[in-house]
GROMACS .gro file of C-alpha atoms in nm:
model
  249
    1MET     CA    1   8.753   2.526   4.023
    2GLU     CA    2   8.937   2.675   3.726
    3TYR     CA    3   9.144   2.468   3.481
    4TYR     CA    4   9.437   2.603   3.282
    5LEU     CA    5   9.612   2.472   2.973
    6THR     CA    6   9.959   2.562   3.101
    7SER     CA    7  10.106   2.390   3.405
    8LEU     CA    8  10.247   2.622   3.666
    9ARG     CA    9  10.623   2.623   3.701
   10ALA     CA   10  10.694   2.944   3.892
   11VAL     CA   11  10.546   3.158   4.167
   12ILE     CA   12  10.634   3.527   4.188
   13PHE     CA   13  10.574   3.721   4.507
   14ASP     CA   14  10.535   4.086   4.588
   15LEU     CA   15  10.743   4.194   4.888
   16GLY     CA   16  10.581   4.454   5.117
   17GLY     CA   17  10.243   4.339   5.245
   18THR     CA   18  10.296   3.992   5.101
   19LEU     CA   19  10.619   3.833   5.230
   20LEU     CA   20  10.729   4.106   5.470
   21ASP     CA   21  10.558   4.402   5.632
   22TRP     CA   22  10.675   4.748   5.732
   23PRO     CA   23  10.445   4.858   6.016
   24ASP     CA   24  10.301   5.209   6.006
   25TRP     CA   25  10.455   5.279   5.664
   26ASP     CA   26  10.289   5.617   5.613
   27GLU     CA   27  10.305   5.725   5.976
   28ASP     CA   28  10.678   5.648   5.983
   29ILE     CA   29  10.774   5.866   5.684
   30GLU     CA   30  10.882   6.169   5.885
   31ARG     CA   31  11.097   5.958   6.120
   32ARG     CA   32  11.288   5.805   5.829
   33TRP     CA   33  11.361   6.135   5.657
   34ALA     CA   34  11.441   6.312   5.983
   35LEU     CA   35  11.698   6.047   6.070
   36SER     CA   36  11.855   6.078   5.726
   37TYR     CA   37  11.881   6.455   5.786
   38ASP     CA   38  12.050   6.403   6.122
   39TYR     CA   39  12.296   6.161   5.964
   40LEU     CA   40  12.372   6.408   5.683
   41VAL     CA   41  12.436   6.718   5.894
   42ALA     CA   42  12.641   6.525   6.151
   43ARG     CA   43  12.881   6.405   5.881
   44TYR     CA   44  12.878   6.714   5.661
   45PRO     CA   45  12.848   7.000   5.914
   46GLU     CA   46  13.037   7.253   5.708
   47ASN     CA   47  12.754   7.291   5.459
   48ASN     CA   48  12.472   7.542   5.507
   49TRP     CA   49  12.180   7.301   5.540
   50PRO     CA   50  11.812   7.403   5.556
   51LEU     CA   51  11.605   7.346   5.866
   52ARG     CA   52  11.518   6.986   5.947
   53GLU     CA   53  11.147   7.048   5.887
   54GLU     CA   54  11.214   7.197   5.543
   55TYR     CA   55  11.432   6.900   5.449
   56VAL     CA   56  11.169   6.647   5.558
   57ARG     CA   57  10.897   6.834   5.368
   58ALA     CA   58  11.105   6.843   5.047
   59MET     CA   59  11.196   6.476   5.062
   60ARG     CA   60  10.838   6.376   5.131
   61ARG     CA   61  10.732   6.577   4.827
   62ALA     CA   62  10.994   6.405   4.611
   63GLU     CA   63  10.887   6.062   4.737
   64LYS     CA   64  10.518   6.134   4.678
   65GLU     CA   65  10.590   6.247   4.322
   66HIS     CA   66  10.781   5.925   4.260
   67TRP     CA   67  10.480   5.717   4.366
   68ASP     CA   68  10.249   5.939   4.161
   69ARG     CA   69  10.457   5.852   3.853
   70VAL     CA   70  10.438   5.484   3.940
   71VAL     CA   71  10.058   5.506   3.952
   72THR     CA   72  10.006   5.721   3.643
   73VAL     CA   73  10.276   5.619   3.394
   74HIS     CA   74  10.427   5.308   3.564
   75THR     CA   75  10.784   5.434   3.539
   76SER     CA   76  11.048   5.374   3.803
   77ASP     CA   77  11.334   5.568   3.962
   78GLN     CA   78  11.664   5.490   4.124
   79PRO     CA   79  11.726   5.627   4.475
   80GLU     CA   80  11.952   5.903   4.343
   81ARG     CA   81  11.670   6.048   4.132
   82LEU     CA   82  11.448   6.097   4.433
   83ILE     CA   83  11.723   6.259   4.640
   84ARG     CA   84  11.814   6.485   4.348
   85ASP     CA   85  11.453   6.600   4.325
   86GLY     CA   86  11.447   6.669   4.700
   87PHE     CA   87  11.763   6.880   4.673
   88HIS     CA   88  11.607   7.070   4.385
   89TYR     CA   89  11.301   7.160   4.596
   90LEU     CA   90  11.538   7.283   4.867
   91GLY     CA   91  11.731   7.496   4.620
   92LEU     CA   92  12.045   7.289   4.677
   93PRO     CA   93  12.292   7.202   4.400
   94GLU     CA   94  12.367   6.841   4.316
   95ASN     CA   95  12.635   6.714   4.550
   96LYS     CA   96  12.740   6.351   4.523
   97ARG     CA   97  12.888   6.340   4.871
   98ALA     CA   98  12.575   6.484   5.029
   99MET     CA   99  12.339   6.266   4.825
  100GLN     CA  100  12.527   5.954   4.930
  101LEU     CA  101  12.509   6.060   5.294
  102VAL     CA  102  12.133   6.111   5.262
  103LEU     CA  103  12.097   5.758   5.125
  104ASP     CA  104  12.328   5.614   5.392
  105GLY     CA  105  12.125   5.787   5.661
  106TYR     CA  106  11.797   5.663   5.519
  107SER     CA  107  11.928   5.308   5.501
  108GLN     CA  108  12.025   5.331   5.868
  109ALA     CA  109  11.670   5.444   5.948
  110VAL     CA  110  11.513   5.129   5.800
  111ILE     CA  111  11.746   4.866   5.945
  112GLY     CA  112  11.549   4.612   6.146
  113TRP     CA  113  11.216   4.776   6.069
  114ALA     CA  114  11.063   4.503   5.850
  115GLU     CA  115  10.864   4.221   6.006
  116ILE     CA  116  10.806   3.882   5.845
  117PHE     CA  117  10.464   3.720   5.825
  118PRO     CA  118  10.460   3.401   6.035
  119ASP     CA  119  10.389   3.166   5.744
  120THR     CA  120  10.628   3.315   5.486
  121VAL     CA  121  10.923   3.081   5.531
  122GLU     CA  122  10.721   2.761   5.567
  123THR     CA  123  10.519   2.844   5.254
  124LEU     CA  124  10.828   2.915   5.047
  125LEU     CA  125  10.995   2.598   5.170
  126LEU     CA  126  10.690   2.390   5.076
  127LEU     CA  127  10.669   2.541   4.728
  128ARG     CA  128  11.040   2.479   4.668
  129LYS     CA  129  10.992   2.120   4.782
  130ARG     CA  130  10.717   2.085   4.523
  131GLY     CA  131  10.956   2.201   4.253
  132TYR     CA  132  10.834   2.555   4.181
  133ARG     CA  133  11.081   2.824   4.083
  134LEU     CA  134  11.029   3.122   4.312
  135GLY     CA  135  11.071   3.489   4.230
  136LEU     CA  136  11.025   3.829   4.389
  137LEU     CA  137  10.904   4.142   4.209
  138SER     CA  138  10.880   4.457   4.419
  139ASN     CA  139  10.785   4.814   4.334
  140THR     CA  140  11.037   5.031   4.515
  141TRP     CA  141  11.267   5.329   4.488
  142TRP     CA  142  11.490   5.184   4.759
  143ALA     CA  143  11.834   5.049   4.675
  144GLY     CA  144  11.815   4.675   4.626
  145ALA     CA  145  12.075   4.621   4.897
  146TRP     CA  146  11.836   4.759   5.161
  147HIS     CA  147  11.572   4.505   5.071
  148ASP     CA  148  11.831   4.230   5.039
  149ALA     CA  149  11.932   4.299   5.399
  150ASP     CA  150  11.572   4.248   5.513
  151LEU     CA  151  11.540   3.924   5.317
  152ALA     CA  152  11.865   3.794   5.466
  153ALA     CA  153  11.769   3.896   5.820
  154HIS     CA  154  11.451   3.690   5.798
  155GLY     CA  155  11.598   3.386   5.625
  156VAL     CA  156  11.427   3.441   5.291
  157THR     CA  157  11.722   3.505   5.058
  158GLU     CA  158  11.809   3.142   4.989
  159LEU     CA  159  11.447   3.052   4.923
  160LEU     CA  160  11.415   3.277   4.617
  161ASP     CA  161  11.560   3.194   4.275
  162VAL     CA  162  11.518   3.545   4.132
  163VAL     CA  163  11.483   3.884   4.299
  164ALA     CA  164  11.382   4.192   4.096
  165TYR     CA  165  11.340   4.545   4.231
  166THR     CA  166  11.188   4.812   4.008
  167SER     CA  167  11.452   5.062   4.125
  168ASP     CA  168  11.680   4.859   3.893
  169LEU     CA  169  11.425   4.849   3.608
  170PRO     CA  170  11.283   5.117   3.376
  171TYR     CA  171  10.923   5.048   3.474
  172SER     CA  172  10.710   4.950   3.774
  173LYS     CA  173  10.414   4.717   3.821
  174PRO     CA  174  10.163   4.696   3.659
  175HIS     CA  175  10.366   4.766   3.342
  176PRO     CA  176  10.394   4.446   3.135
  177TYR     CA  177  10.771   4.488   3.100
  178VAL     CA  178  10.849   4.400   3.461
  179PHE     CA  179  10.641   4.080   3.455
  180HIS     CA  180  10.801   3.964   3.132
  181GLU     CA  181  11.143   4.047   3.275
  182VAL     CA  182  11.105   3.845   3.595
  183ALA     CA  183  10.962   3.549   3.399
  184LYS     CA  184  11.260   3.570   3.164
  185ARG     CA  185  11.499   3.564   3.460
  186LEU     CA  186  11.314   3.263   3.599
  187GLN     CA  187  11.344   3.100   3.254
  188VAL     CA  188  10.971   3.031   3.252
  189GLU     CA  189  10.696   3.142   3.014
  190THR     CA  190  10.463   3.405   3.160
  191THR     CA  191  10.166   3.171   3.120
  192ALA     CA  192  10.339   2.923   3.351
  193CYS     CA  193  10.372   3.183   3.630
  194VAL     CA  194  10.145   3.299   3.908
  195MET     CA  195  10.188   3.637   4.076
  196VAL     CA  196  10.095   3.675   4.443
  197GLY     CA  197  10.049   4.020   4.593
  198ASP     CA  198   9.845   4.249   4.812
  199ARG     CA  199   9.763   4.509   4.544
  200MET     CA  200   9.479   4.443   4.305
  201VAL     CA  201   9.604   4.677   4.031
  202ASP     CA  202   9.982   4.644   4.056
  203ASP     CA  203  10.007   4.273   4.129
  204VAL     CA  204   9.689   4.102   4.010
  205GLY     CA  205   9.594   4.328   3.720
  206GLY     CA  206   9.951   4.350   3.595
  207ALA     CA  207   9.994   3.974   3.606
  208LEU     CA  208   9.667   3.901   3.430
  209SER     CA  209   9.757   4.144   3.151
  210VAL     CA  210  10.054   3.929   3.046
  211GLY     CA  211   9.883   3.592   3.081
  212MET     CA  212   9.996   3.509   3.433
  213ARG     CA  213   9.756   3.400   3.700
  214GLY     CA  214   9.710   3.660   3.972
  215VAL     CA  215   9.646   3.574   4.336
  216TRP     CA  216   9.534   3.854   4.563
  217ARG     CA  217   9.638   3.849   4.926
  218GLN     CA  218   9.325   3.996   5.079
  219ASN     CA  219   9.377   4.299   5.305
  220ASP     CA  220   9.218   4.618   5.430
  221TYR     CA  221   9.481   4.854   5.291
  222PRO     CA  222   9.337   5.148   5.095
  223TRP     CA  223   9.476   5.031   4.759
  224PRO     CA  224   9.238   5.057   4.460
  225LYS     CA  225   9.024   4.752   4.389
  226PRO     CA  226   8.866   4.809   4.046
  227GLU     CA  227   8.566   4.591   3.973
  228HIS     CA  228   8.702   4.493   3.630
  229ILE     CA  229   8.995   4.305   3.786
  230THR     CA  230   8.903   3.954   3.895
  231PRO     CA  231   9.181   3.762   4.072
  232SER     CA  232   9.249   3.403   3.973
  233ALA     CA  233   9.223   3.327   4.344
  234VAL     CA  234   9.203   3.508   4.678
  235ILE     CA  235   9.398   3.411   4.990
  236THR     CA  236   9.400   3.557   5.338
  237THR     CA  237   9.738   3.413   5.441
  238LEU     CA  238  10.031   3.273   5.245
  239SER     CA  239   9.964   2.930   5.392
  240ASP     CA  240   9.644   2.924   5.181
  241LEU     CA  241   9.848   2.933   4.861
  242PRO     CA  242   9.981   2.573   4.829
  243SER     CA  243   9.632   2.425   4.825
  244ILE     CA  244   9.524   2.673   4.554
  245LEU     CA  245   9.820   2.573   4.338
  246GLU     CA  246   9.743   2.206   4.399
  247GLN     CA  247   9.385   2.258   4.279
  248TRP     CA  248   9.522   2.411   3.960
  249GLY     CA  249   9.729   2.099   3.906
   0.00000   0.00000   0.00000
């Protein structure tokens, strides 16, 4: 059992793979972009659009490059940046109407897709009852409203004191800035926070680098697991978390 000098006051959660899940994330990429294409051309038919396959390929490239930047330099992008890059690869000029339609179509493609883990709500309720402030910190290029809709649909919105999406921030996890920012919004020192997530580098490593405790939600996803990162604790389900926090006092 580990002992810490600072009492915990706040718990910060990752979103995807921790509180909610999007099944077949990678396998579903083409469906999402194809539906956004269909939405675009149906509402803007007078434009000379590329073939559906070309559009999907360009948007997938833009999305991959976004995530490459997250991994290598820990920056973040707003949704419009990604769509602008996709248009550039298609040789299309910037067009605010078209870009908004692309985003509207993509948002339609993800409605109702997220699933909630069975112990998410009960765990959050228990932690609130114990007096913890609860936050969310998610790496994403999605508009915050899309994620907010998922949280609301699954009854999670009212259980969180602070919600932070990196699409609204200049950096992404594991950059120290985002951890300091969410702690600031929670009005808690970083050393009084614990971060819970499914990614060893982004969630655990990032949290440890700013003095937070980092709890890894164990999984078989192919995310990097460097040997130099040692989680403060490991859980297999969220329902394991309250007892860990209790042990820490």
